PDB file of C-alpha atoms and ligand atoms in Angstrom:
ATOM      1  CA  MET A  11      63.343  59.676 -67.123  1.00 44.00           C
ATOM      2  CA  LYS A  12      66.740  59.115 -65.594  1.00 45.00           C
ATOM      3  CA  ARG A  13      68.389  61.121 -68.368  1.00 48.00           C
ATOM      4  CA  LEU A  14      65.879  63.914 -67.944  1.00 46.00           C
ATOM      5  CA  LEU A  15      66.714  64.105 -64.258  1.00 46.00           C
ATOM      6  CA  THR A  16      70.435  64.281 -65.013  1.00 46.00           C
ATOM      7  CA  VAL A  17      69.934  67.114 -67.484  1.00 43.00           C
ATOM      8  CA  PHE A  18      67.831  68.894 -64.923  1.00 45.00           C
ATOM      9  CA  LEU A  19      70.512  68.478 -62.266  1.00 47.00           C
ATOM     10  CA  ILE A  20      73.317  69.676 -64.495  1.00 45.00           C
ATOM     11  CA  THR A  21      71.324  72.703 -65.538  1.00 45.00           C
ATOM     12  CA  GLY A  22      70.489  73.442 -61.933  1.00 45.00           C
ATOM     13  CA  THR A  23      74.129  73.096 -60.981  1.00 46.00           C
ATOM     14  CA  LEU A  24      75.332  75.449 -63.696  1.00 44.00           C
ATOM     15  CA  ALA A  25      72.751  77.990 -62.696  1.00 45.00           C
ATOM     16  CA  GLY A  26      73.610  77.711 -59.037  1.00 44.00           C
ATOM     17  CA  THR A  27      76.857  77.874 -57.128  1.00 44.00           C
ATOM     18  CA  GLY A  28      79.762  75.459 -57.367  1.00 41.00           C
ATOM     19  CA  GLY A  29      78.775  74.236 -53.918  1.00 41.00           C
ATOM     20  CA  ALA A  30      76.218  71.874 -55.391  1.00 43.00           C
ATOM     21  CA  VAL A  31      78.881  70.063 -57.413  1.00 41.00           C
ATOM     22  CA  PHE A  32      81.015  69.608 -54.358  1.00 41.00           C
ATOM     23  CA  TYR A  33      78.062  68.376 -52.362  1.00 41.00           C
ATOM     24  CA  ALA A  34      76.989  65.845 -54.985  1.00 42.00           C
ATOM     25  CA  GLY A  35      80.537  64.450 -55.007  1.00 38.00           C
ATOM     26  CA  ALA A  36      80.757  64.292 -51.242  1.00 41.00           C
ATOM     27  CA  ALA A  37      77.431  62.503 -50.987  1.00 41.00           C
ATOM     28  CA  ALA A  38      78.545  59.605 -53.175  1.00 39.00           C
ATOM     29  CA  GLY A  39      80.435  57.625 -50.530  1.00 39.00           C
ATOM     30  CA  ASP A  40      78.350  58.772 -47.617  1.00 44.00           C
ATOM     31  CA  ASP A  41      76.593  56.558 -45.110  1.00 45.00           C
ATOM     32  CA  ASP A  42      73.571  58.808 -45.193  1.00 50.00           C
ATOM     33  CA  LYS A  43      71.021  57.788 -47.779  1.00 53.00           C
ATOM     34  CA  ARG A  44      69.153  61.089 -48.047  1.00 54.00           C
ATOM     35  CA  PRO A  45      68.718  61.920 -51.756  1.00 55.00           C
ATOM     36  CA  PHE A  46      71.571  64.191 -52.694  1.00 55.00           C
ATOM     37  CA  TRP A  47      69.464  66.718 -54.576  1.00 54.00           C
ATOM     38  CA  ARG A  48      67.497  67.615 -51.467  1.00 55.00           C
ATOM     39  CA  ASP A  49      68.657  70.993 -50.169  1.00 52.00           C
ATOM     40  CA  ALA A  50      71.880  70.301 -52.072  1.00 52.00           C
ATOM     41  CA  ARG A  51      73.249  73.793 -51.714  1.00 51.00           C
ATOM     42  CA  THR A  52      72.662  74.226 -48.043  1.00 60.00           C
ATOM     43  CA  VAL A  53      72.945  70.891 -46.254  1.00 81.00           C
ATOM     44  CA  SER A  54      76.307  69.811 -44.871  1.00 90.00           C
ATOM     45  CA  ARG A  55      77.313  66.626 -43.159  1.00 92.00           C
ATOM     46  CA  ASP A  56      78.600  68.027 -39.874  1.00 94.00           C
ATOM     47  CA  PHE A  57      78.098  71.317 -38.026  1.00 96.00           C
ATOM     48  CA  LYS A  58      79.061  74.885 -38.742  1.00 94.00           C
ATOM     49  CA  PRO A  59      81.852  76.061 -36.440  1.00 93.00           C
ATOM     50  CA  VAL A  60      80.702  78.357 -33.635  1.00 95.00           C
ATOM     51  CA  MET A  61      81.082  81.952 -34.845  1.00 92.00           C
ATOM     52  CA  ASN A  62      79.350  83.869 -32.060  1.00 97.00           C
ATOM     53  CA  ALA A  63      81.800  85.646 -29.736  1.00 97.00           C
ATOM     54  CA  ASP A  64      79.415  85.973 -26.757  1.00 98.00           C
ATOM     55  CA  TYR A  65      78.481  82.325 -26.960  1.00 98.00           C
ATOM     56  CA  GLN A  66      82.114  81.256 -27.345  1.00 98.00           C
ATOM     57  CA  ASN A  67      83.286  83.384 -24.402  1.00 98.00           C
ATOM     58  CA  GLU A  68      80.445  82.746 -21.963  1.00 98.00           C
ATOM     59  CA  CYS A  69      79.529  79.160 -22.750  1.00 98.00           C
ATOM     60  CA  GLY A  70      82.967  77.976 -23.815  1.00 98.00           C
ATOM     61  CA  SER A  71      84.819  78.733 -20.578  1.00 97.00           C
ATOM     62  CA  CYS A  72      83.984  75.580 -18.561  1.00 97.00           C
ATOM     63  CA  HIS A  73      83.553  73.198 -21.510  1.00 97.00           C
ATOM     64  CA  MET A  74      83.637  73.612 -25.286  1.00 97.00           C
ATOM     65  CA  ALA A  75      80.977  75.826 -26.829  1.00 98.00           C
ATOM     66  CA  PHE A  76      78.881  72.943 -28.192  1.00 98.00           C
ATOM     67  CA  PRO A  77      77.670  73.453 -31.772  1.00 98.00           C
ATOM     68  CA  PRO A  78      74.025  74.577 -31.406  1.00 98.00           C
ATOM     69  CA  GLY A  79      72.922  71.972 -33.976  1.00 98.00           C
ATOM     70  CA  LEU A  80      73.520  69.234 -31.386  1.00 98.00           C
ATOM     71  CA  LEU A  81      70.217  70.031 -29.628  1.00 98.00           C
ATOM     72  CA  PRO A  82      66.751  71.228 -30.669  1.00 98.00           C
ATOM     73  CA  ALA A  83      65.569  74.769 -29.893  1.00 98.00           C
ATOM     74  CA  ARG A  84      63.357  73.547 -27.034  1.00 98.00           C
ATOM     75  CA  SER A  85      66.416  72.103 -25.282  1.00 98.00           C
ATOM     76  CA  TRP A  86      68.419  75.329 -25.611  1.00 98.00           C
ATOM     77  CA  GLN A  87      65.443  77.226 -24.255  1.00 98.00           C
ATOM     78  CA  ARG A  88      65.393  75.004 -21.182  1.00 98.00           C
ATOM     79  CA  ILE A  89      69.150  75.302 -20.696  1.00 98.00           C
ATOM     80  CA  MET A  90      69.118  79.091 -21.042  1.00 98.00           C
ATOM     81  CA  GLY A  91      66.156  79.306 -18.660  1.00 98.00           C
ATOM     82  CA  GLY A  92      67.974  77.416 -15.907  1.00 98.00           C
ATOM     83  CA  LEU A  93      71.450  78.948 -15.780  1.00 98.00           C
ATOM     84  CA  ALA A  94      71.268  79.717 -12.053  1.00 98.00           C
ATOM     85  CA  ASP A  95      71.570  75.988 -11.442  1.00 98.00           C
ATOM     86  CA  HIS A  96      73.443  74.688 -14.461  1.00 98.00           C
ATOM     87  CA  PHE A  97      74.492  71.125 -13.642  1.00 98.00           C
ATOM     88  CA  GLY A  98      75.335  72.330 -10.127  1.00 98.00           C
ATOM     89  CA  ASP A  99      77.145  75.484 -11.300  1.00 98.00           C
ATOM     90  CA  ASN A 100      75.891  79.041 -11.455  1.00 98.00           C
ATOM     91  CA  ALA A 101      76.248  80.127 -15.099  1.00 98.00           C
ATOM     92  CA  GLU A 102      73.968  83.189 -14.939  1.00 98.00           C
ATOM     93  CA  LEU A 103      74.546  86.005 -17.443  1.00 98.00           C
ATOM     94  CA  ALA A 104      73.719  89.679 -17.802  1.00 98.00           C
ATOM     95  CA  PRO A 105      70.241  89.965 -19.387  1.00 97.00           C
ATOM     96  CA  GLU A 106      71.477  91.368 -22.750  1.00 98.00           C
ATOM     97  CA  THR A 107      74.134  88.663 -23.096  1.00 98.00           C
ATOM     98  CA  GLN A 108      71.615  85.991 -22.150  1.00 98.00           C
ATOM     99  CA  ALA A 109      69.210  87.302 -24.791  1.00 98.00           C
ATOM    100  CA  SER A 110      71.788  87.481 -27.569  1.00 98.00           C
ATOM    101  CA  ILE A 111      73.154  83.998 -26.842  1.00 98.00           C
ATOM    102  CA  THR A 112      69.638  82.566 -26.712  1.00 98.00           C
ATOM    103  CA  GLU A 113      68.871  84.155 -30.062  1.00 98.00           C
ATOM    104  CA  TYR A 114      72.027  82.654 -31.596  1.00 98.00           C
ATOM    105  CA  LEU A 115      71.285  79.192 -30.177  1.00 98.00           C
ATOM    106  CA  LEU A 116      67.682  79.177 -31.382  1.00 98.00           C
ATOM    107  CA  ALA A 117      68.637  80.429 -34.855  1.00 97.00           C
ATOM    108  CA  ASN A 118      71.187  77.605 -35.238  1.00 97.00           C
ATOM    109  CA  ALA A 119      69.508  74.795 -33.266  1.00 98.00           C
ATOM    110  CA  ALA A 120      69.179  71.316 -34.796  1.00 98.00           C
ATOM    111  CA  GLU A 121      65.957  72.185 -36.652  1.00 97.00           C
ATOM    112  CA  ARG A 122      67.721  75.018 -38.469  1.00 96.00           C
ATOM    113  CA  ALA A 123      71.322  73.798 -38.656  1.00 95.00           C
ATOM    114  CA  ARG A 124      70.949  72.360 -42.185  1.00 94.00           C
ATOM    115  CA  SER A 125      73.247  69.524 -41.216  1.00 95.00           C
ATOM    116  CA  ARG A 126      72.576  65.848 -41.699  1.00 95.00           C
ATOM    117  CA  ARG A 127      74.237  65.112 -38.376  1.00 96.00           C
ATOM    118  CA  ALA A 128      71.911  67.589 -36.656  1.00 97.00           C
ATOM    119  CA  ASP A 129      68.948  65.792 -38.260  1.00 97.00           C
ATOM    120  CA  LYS A 130      70.125  62.543 -36.706  1.00 97.00           C
ATOM    121  CA  PHE A 131      70.285  64.068 -33.232  1.00 98.00           C
ATOM    122  CA  LEU A 132      66.884  65.668 -33.770  1.00 98.00           C
ATOM    123  CA  ARG A 133      65.212  62.496 -35.013  1.00 97.00           C
ATOM    124  CA  SER A 134      66.474  60.596 -31.981  1.00 98.00           C
ATOM    125  CA  ILE A 135      64.659  62.884 -29.538  1.00 98.00           C
ATOM    126  CA  ALA A 136      60.923  62.376 -28.858  1.00 98.00           C
ATOM    127  CA  ALA A 137      58.781  65.409 -29.732  1.00 96.00           C
ATOM    128  CA  ASN A 138      57.656  65.817 -26.129  1.00 97.00           C
ATOM    129  CA  GLU A 139      61.192  65.719 -24.727  1.00 98.00           C
ATOM    130  CA  ALA A 140      63.667  68.563 -24.296  1.00 98.00           C
ATOM    131  CA  PRO A 141      66.869  66.949 -23.019  1.00 98.00           C
ATOM    132  CA  ILE A 142      69.431  69.329 -21.544  1.00 98.00           C
ATOM    133  CA  ARG A 143      72.230  66.868 -22.173  1.00 98.00           C
ATOM    134  CA  ILE A 144      73.541  66.062 -25.656  1.00 98.00           C
ATOM    135  CA  THR A 145      75.092  62.981 -24.082  1.00 98.00           C
ATOM    136  CA  GLU A 146      71.647  61.614 -23.146  1.00 98.00           C
ATOM    137  CA  THR A 147      70.084  61.800 -26.603  1.00 98.00           C
ATOM    138  CA  ARG A 148      69.427  58.413 -28.174  1.00 98.00           C
ATOM    139  CA  TYR A 149      71.686  59.036 -31.180  1.00 98.00           C
ATOM    140  CA  PHE A 150      74.567  60.032 -28.918  1.00 98.00           C
ATOM    141  CA  VAL A 151      74.090  57.009 -26.662  1.00 98.00           C
ATOM    142  CA  ARG A 152      73.913  54.638 -29.629  1.00 98.00           C
ATOM    143  CA  LYS A 153      77.172  55.998 -31.051  1.00 98.00           C
ATOM    144  CA  HIS A 154      79.053  55.772 -27.750  1.00 98.00           C
ATOM    145  CA  ASP A 155      77.615  52.781 -25.893  1.00 97.00           C
ATOM    146  CA  GLU A 156      80.517  50.467 -26.736  1.00 97.00           C
ATOM    147  CA  ILE A 157      83.193  52.674 -25.182  1.00 97.00           C
ATOM    148  CA  PRO A 158      84.203  51.227 -21.805  1.00 97.00           C
ATOM    149  CA  GLU A 159      84.045  53.535 -18.754  1.00 97.00           C
ATOM    150  CA  ARG A 160      87.765  53.173 -18.119  1.00 97.00           C
ATOM    151  CA  MET A 161      88.402  55.070 -21.349  1.00 98.00           C
ATOM    152  CA  VAL A 162      86.024  57.865 -20.321  1.00 98.00           C
ATOM    153  CA  SER A 163      85.324  58.623 -16.626  1.00 97.00           C
ATOM    154  CA  GLY A 164      88.332  56.485 -15.644  1.00 97.00           C
ATOM    155  CA  ASN A 165      90.566  58.305 -18.120  1.00 98.00           C
ATOM    156  CA  PRO A 166      92.241  61.399 -16.629  1.00 97.00           C
ATOM    157  CA  GLN A 167      92.646  62.852 -20.136  1.00 97.00           C
ATOM    158  CA  VAL A 168      88.920  62.606 -20.887  1.00 98.00           C
ATOM    159  CA  LYS A 169      87.038  62.635 -17.540  1.00 97.00           C
ATOM    160  CA  GLY A 170      83.551  62.642 -19.019  1.00 98.00           C
ATOM    161  CA  MET A 171      81.515  62.161 -22.181  1.00 98.00           C
ATOM    162  CA  ALA A 172      80.766  65.893 -22.388  1.00 98.00           C
ATOM    163  CA  ASN A 173      84.446  66.577 -23.197  1.00 98.00           C
ATOM    164  CA  CYS A 174      83.894  65.880 -26.881  1.00 98.00           C
ATOM    165  CA  VAL A 175      87.062  67.609 -28.004  1.00 97.00           C
ATOM    166  CA  THR A 176      89.364  65.175 -26.167  1.00 97.00           C
ATOM    167  CA  CYS A 177      88.312  62.374 -28.562  1.00 98.00           C
ATOM    168  CA  HIS A 178      86.983  64.393 -31.503  1.00 98.00           C
ATOM    169  CA  GLY A 179      90.013  66.614 -32.192  1.00 97.00           C
ATOM    170  CA  ARG A 180      88.073  68.797 -34.639  1.00 97.00           C
ATOM    171  CA  ALA A 181      84.942  69.202 -32.504  1.00 97.00           C
ATOM    172  CA  GLU A 182      85.570  72.960 -32.269  1.00 95.00           C
ATOM    173  CA  GLU A 183      85.297  73.063 -36.060  1.00 95.00           C
ATOM    174  CA  GLY A 184      82.004  71.180 -35.856  1.00 97.00           C
ATOM    175  CA  VAL A 185      83.492  67.893 -37.126  1.00 97.00           C
ATOM    176  CA  PHE A 186      82.536  64.632 -35.356  1.00 97.00           C
ATOM    177  CA  ASN A 187      83.350  62.189 -38.140  1.00 95.00           C
ATOM    178  CA  ASP A 188      84.068  58.711 -36.726  1.00 94.00           C
ATOM    179  CA  ASP A 189      87.135  58.316 -39.008  1.00 93.00           C
ATOM    180  CA  GLU A 190      88.900  61.001 -37.000  1.00 93.00           C
ATOM    181  CA  VAL A 191      88.176  59.792 -33.463  1.00 96.00           C
ATOM    182  CA  ARG A 192      91.142  59.150 -31.132  1.00 96.00           C
ATOM    183  CA  ILE A 193      90.633  58.331 -27.479  1.00 97.00           C
ATOM    184  CA  PRO A 194      93.636  59.719 -25.534  1.00 97.00           C
ATOM    185  CA  GLY A 195      95.727  56.876 -24.133  1.00 96.00           C
ATOM    186  CA  TYR A 196      93.798  54.339 -26.254  1.00 96.00           C
ATOM    187  CA  GLU A 197      94.787  55.412 -29.750  1.00 91.00           C
ATOM    188  CA  TRP A 198      94.781  51.776 -30.856  1.00 89.00           C
ATOM    189  CA  ALA A 199      91.134  51.243 -29.940  1.00 87.00           C
ATOM    190  CA  HIS A 200      88.589  50.907 -32.753  1.00 82.00           C
ATOM    191  CA  PHE A 201      84.816  51.100 -32.450  1.00 81.00           C
TER     192      PHE A 201
HETATM  193  C1  HEC B 324      80.661  77.696 -14.627  1.00 97.28           C
HETATM  194  C2  HEC B 324      80.936  76.683 -15.643  1.00 97.28           C
HETATM  195  C3  HEC B 324      79.957  76.547 -16.795  1.00 97.28           C
HETATM  196  C4  HEC B 324      79.547  77.539 -17.656  1.00 97.28           C
HETATM  197  C5  HEC B 324      79.924  79.013 -17.670  1.00 97.28           C
HETATM  198  C6  HEC B 324      78.660  76.883 -18.604  1.00 97.28           C
HETATM  199  N1  HEC B 324      78.568  75.550 -18.338  1.00 97.28           N
HETATM  200 FE1  HEC B 324      77.513  74.203 -19.418  1.00 97.28          FE
HETATM  201  N2  HEC B 324      78.104  72.748 -18.113  1.00 97.28           N
HETATM  202  C7  HEC B 324      78.874  72.933 -16.987  1.00 97.28           C
HETATM  203  C8  HEC B 324      79.020  71.682 -16.299  1.00 97.28           C
HETATM  204  C9  HEC B 324      79.792  71.439 -14.998  1.00 97.28           C
HETATM  205  C10 HEC B 324      78.327  70.719 -17.067  1.00 97.28           C
HETATM  206  C11 HEC B 324      78.206  69.222 -16.802  1.00 97.28           C
HETATM  207  C12 HEC B 324      79.412  68.564 -17.451  1.00 97.28           C
HETATM  208  C13 HEC B 324      79.484  67.091 -17.237  1.00 97.28           C
HETATM  209  O1  HEC B 324      78.563  66.449 -16.754  1.00 97.28           O
HETATM  210  O2  HEC B 324      80.539  66.514 -17.595  1.00 97.28           O
HETATM  211  C14 HEC B 324      77.768  71.434 -18.209  1.00 97.28           C
HETATM  212  C15 HEC B 324      77.041  70.824 -19.224  1.00 97.28           C
HETATM  213  C16 HEC B 324      76.465  71.480 -20.283  1.00 97.28           C
HETATM  214  C17 HEC B 324      75.690  70.839 -21.320  1.00 97.28           C
HETATM  215  C18 HEC B 324      75.383  69.354 -21.414  1.00 97.28           C
HETATM  216  C19 HEC B 324      76.587  68.547 -21.870  1.00 97.28           C
HETATM  217  C20 HEC B 324      76.212  67.082 -21.983  1.00 97.28           C
HETATM  218  O3  HEC B 324      76.462  66.326 -21.036  1.00 97.28           O
HETATM  219  O4  HEC B 324      75.658  66.715 -23.029  1.00 97.28           O
HETATM  220  C21 HEC B 324      75.266  71.813 -22.177  1.00 97.28           C
HETATM  221  C22 HEC B 324      74.441  71.618 -23.428  1.00 97.28           C
HETATM  222  C23 HEC B 324      75.786  73.072 -21.663  1.00 97.28           C
HETATM  223  N3  HEC B 324      76.517  72.821 -20.522  1.00 97.28           N
HETATM  224  C24 HEC B 324      75.536  74.296 -22.235  1.00 97.28           C
HETATM  225  C25 HEC B 324      76.010  75.494 -21.708  1.00 97.28           C
HETATM  226  C26 HEC B 324      75.647  76.792 -22.226  1.00 97.28           C
HETATM  227  C27 HEC B 324      74.686  77.060 -23.355  1.00 97.28           C
HETATM  228  C28 HEC B 324      76.347  77.716 -21.484  1.00 97.28           C
HETATM  229  C29 HEC B 324      76.330  79.222 -21.607  1.00 97.28           C
HETATM  230  C30 HEC B 324      75.072  79.859 -21.335  1.00 97.28           C
HETATM  231  C31 HEC B 324      77.132  76.976 -20.503  1.00 97.28           C
HETATM  232  N4  HEC B 324      76.892  75.646 -20.672  1.00 97.28           N
HETATM  233  C32 HEC B 324      77.999  77.550 -19.606  1.00 97.28           C
HETATM  234  C33 HEC B 324      79.462  74.102 -16.598  1.00 97.28           C
HETATM  235  C34 HEC B 324      79.326  75.313 -17.227  1.00 97.28           C
HETATM  236  C1  HEC B 325      85.828  58.986 -24.960  1.00 97.28           C
HETATM  237  C2  HEC B 325      85.902  59.519 -26.294  1.00 97.28           C
HETATM  238  C3  HEC B 325      84.694  60.263 -26.852  1.00 97.28           C
HETATM  239  C4  HEC B 325      84.082  61.373 -26.330  1.00 97.28           C
HETATM  240  C5  HEC B 325      84.398  62.115 -25.056  1.00 97.28           C
HETATM  241  C6  HEC B 325      83.044  61.731 -27.281  1.00 97.28           C
HETATM  242  N1  HEC B 325      83.038  60.847 -28.321  1.00 97.28           N
HETATM  243 FE1  HEC B 325      81.829  60.914 -29.958  1.00 97.28          FE
HETATM  244  N2  HEC B 325      82.626  59.167 -30.625  1.00 97.28           N
HETATM  245  C7  HEC B 325      83.644  58.470 -30.015  1.00 97.28           C
HETATM  246  C8  HEC B 325      83.879  57.247 -30.769  1.00 97.28           C
HETATM  247  C9  HEC B 325      84.918  56.180 -30.422  1.00 97.28           C
HETATM  248  C10 HEC B 325      82.987  57.256 -31.853  1.00 97.28           C
HETATM  249  C11 HEC B 325      82.874  56.223 -32.971  1.00 97.28           C
HETATM  250  C12 HEC B 325      81.752  55.283 -32.696  1.00 97.28           C
HETATM  251  C13 HEC B 325      81.538  54.323 -33.844  1.00 97.28           C
HETATM  252  O1  HEC B 325      82.307  54.315 -34.813  1.00 97.28           O
HETATM  253  O2  HEC B 325      80.551  53.593 -33.786  1.00 97.28           O
HETATM  254  C14 HEC B 325      82.209  58.477 -31.727  1.00 97.28           C
HETATM  255  C15 HEC B 325      81.217  58.858 -32.620  1.00 97.28           C
HETATM  256  C16 HEC B 325      80.512  60.054 -32.565  1.00 97.28           C
HETATM  257  C17 HEC B 325      79.544  60.480 -33.535  1.00 97.28           C
HETATM  258  C18 HEC B 325      79.127  59.716 -34.783  1.00 97.28           C
HETATM  259  C19 HEC B 325      80.152  59.967 -35.854  1.00 97.28           C
HETATM  260  C20 HEC B 325      79.880  59.245 -37.143  1.00 97.28           C
HETATM  261  O3  HEC B 325      80.628  59.505 -38.119  1.00 97.28           O
HETATM  262  O4  HEC B 325      78.947  58.443 -37.213  1.00 97.28           O
HETATM  263  C21 HEC B 325      79.102  61.714 -33.137  1.00 97.28           C
HETATM  264  C22 HEC B 325      78.097  62.585 -33.853  1.00 97.28           C
HETATM  265  C23 HEC B 325      79.770  62.041 -31.905  1.00 97.28           C
HETATM  266  N3  HEC B 325      80.631  61.009 -31.590  1.00 97.28           N
HETATM  267  C24 HEC B 325      79.558  63.190 -31.204  1.00 97.28           C
HETATM  268  C25 HEC B 325      80.125  63.447 -29.959  1.00 97.28           C
HETATM  269  C26 HEC B 325      79.817  64.624 -29.145  1.00 97.28           C
HETATM  270  C27 HEC B 325      78.835  65.720 -29.556  1.00 97.28           C
HETATM  271  C28 HEC B 325      80.548  64.511 -27.999  1.00 97.28           C
HETATM  272  C29 HEC B 325      80.543  65.424 -26.797  1.00 97.28           C
HETATM  273  C30 HEC B 325      79.228  65.834 -26.273  1.00 97.28           C
HETATM  274  C31 HEC B 325      81.326  63.275 -28.098  1.00 97.28           C
HETATM  275  N4  HEC B 325      81.041  62.663 -29.289  1.00 97.28           N
HETATM  276  C32 HEC B 325      82.205  62.804 -27.132  1.00 97.28           C
HETATM  277  C33 HEC B 325      84.342  58.860 -28.896  1.00 97.28           C
HETATM  278  C34 HEC B 325      84.029  59.934 -28.092  1.00 97.28           C
END
C-alpha cells in the first residue's frame, strides 16, 4: 500500500509542475503536520506578498499593508465598512478604490490564501467572530504572549504589536517565520 502511494505520488509529480517536488521537500522538516500531498501544488507556508497597487498605496501609508491572509473575509468586510472611524483615524476612500481594495482583500482573505499560516489564524477565530485586529486573534496572542511590554510599547523602535515589520524583517514579503525574528534593541532575546 505504501509503495502504491509512492508510485502514485511520483507519477502525479511528473505529470504536474516542479512545484510539488519543492513542496514535498519543504514539508519534511516542518512543524505543521498536515499531510504533504494535500493541495501540494498550491499551499505555501507563509503568505503571498501584497501585489495590489491600490491596496499597497492606500492601506500601506500609515502601517504596512498587512497580507490579506492574516484575517478572514468577514473581518476585512467589517474593516472596509468602517473606514470613517478606523482606530480613531479617518481612512475613507473614493468609492471605486474602496470597491477594488475590498475585492482584492476578499479574494485573498485567510479562507482563500492557500497558506498554512493563514489556516492557523483562521482556525483560531470563532465562526461567529469577525475581529478587526490581527493582534487580537488567538493564534497571534499565543505566539506573542511571552514578549515583555518593554520590548514592544516601551520600545521606541517598535511602539506597538501592529508594527510587524520592525520584528519580522520580511513581513512585506509575507514571511513571519520565527527563525527570522529580531526585536530591535533586543537582538539577543529568544522566545
Ligand atoms: C490614516 C492612517 C491609516 C490608514 C490610511 C489605514 N490605517 Fe489601518 N490602522 C491605522 C491605525 C492608527 C491603526 C491602529 C494601530 C495600532 O493600534 O497600533 C490601524 C490598524 C489596522 C489594522 C489592525 C492591526 C492590528 O492591530 O492587528 C488593520 C487590519 C488595518 N489597520 C487595516 C487597514 C486597511 C485595510 C486600510 C486601507 C483601507 C488601512 N488600514 C488604512 C491607521 C490607518
Ligand atoms: C515586538 C516584536 C514583534 C512584533 C511587533 C510582531 N511579532 Fe510576530 N513574533 C515575534 C516573536 C519574538 C515571535 C516568535 C515567538 C515564538 O517563537 O514562540 C513571533 C512569531 C510570530 C508568528 C509565528 C511564527 C512561527 O514560525 O511560528 C507569526 C505568524 C507572527 N509572529 C506574526 C506577526 C504579525 C502578523 C505581526 C504584526 C501584526 C507581528 N507578528 C508582530 C515578535 C514580533
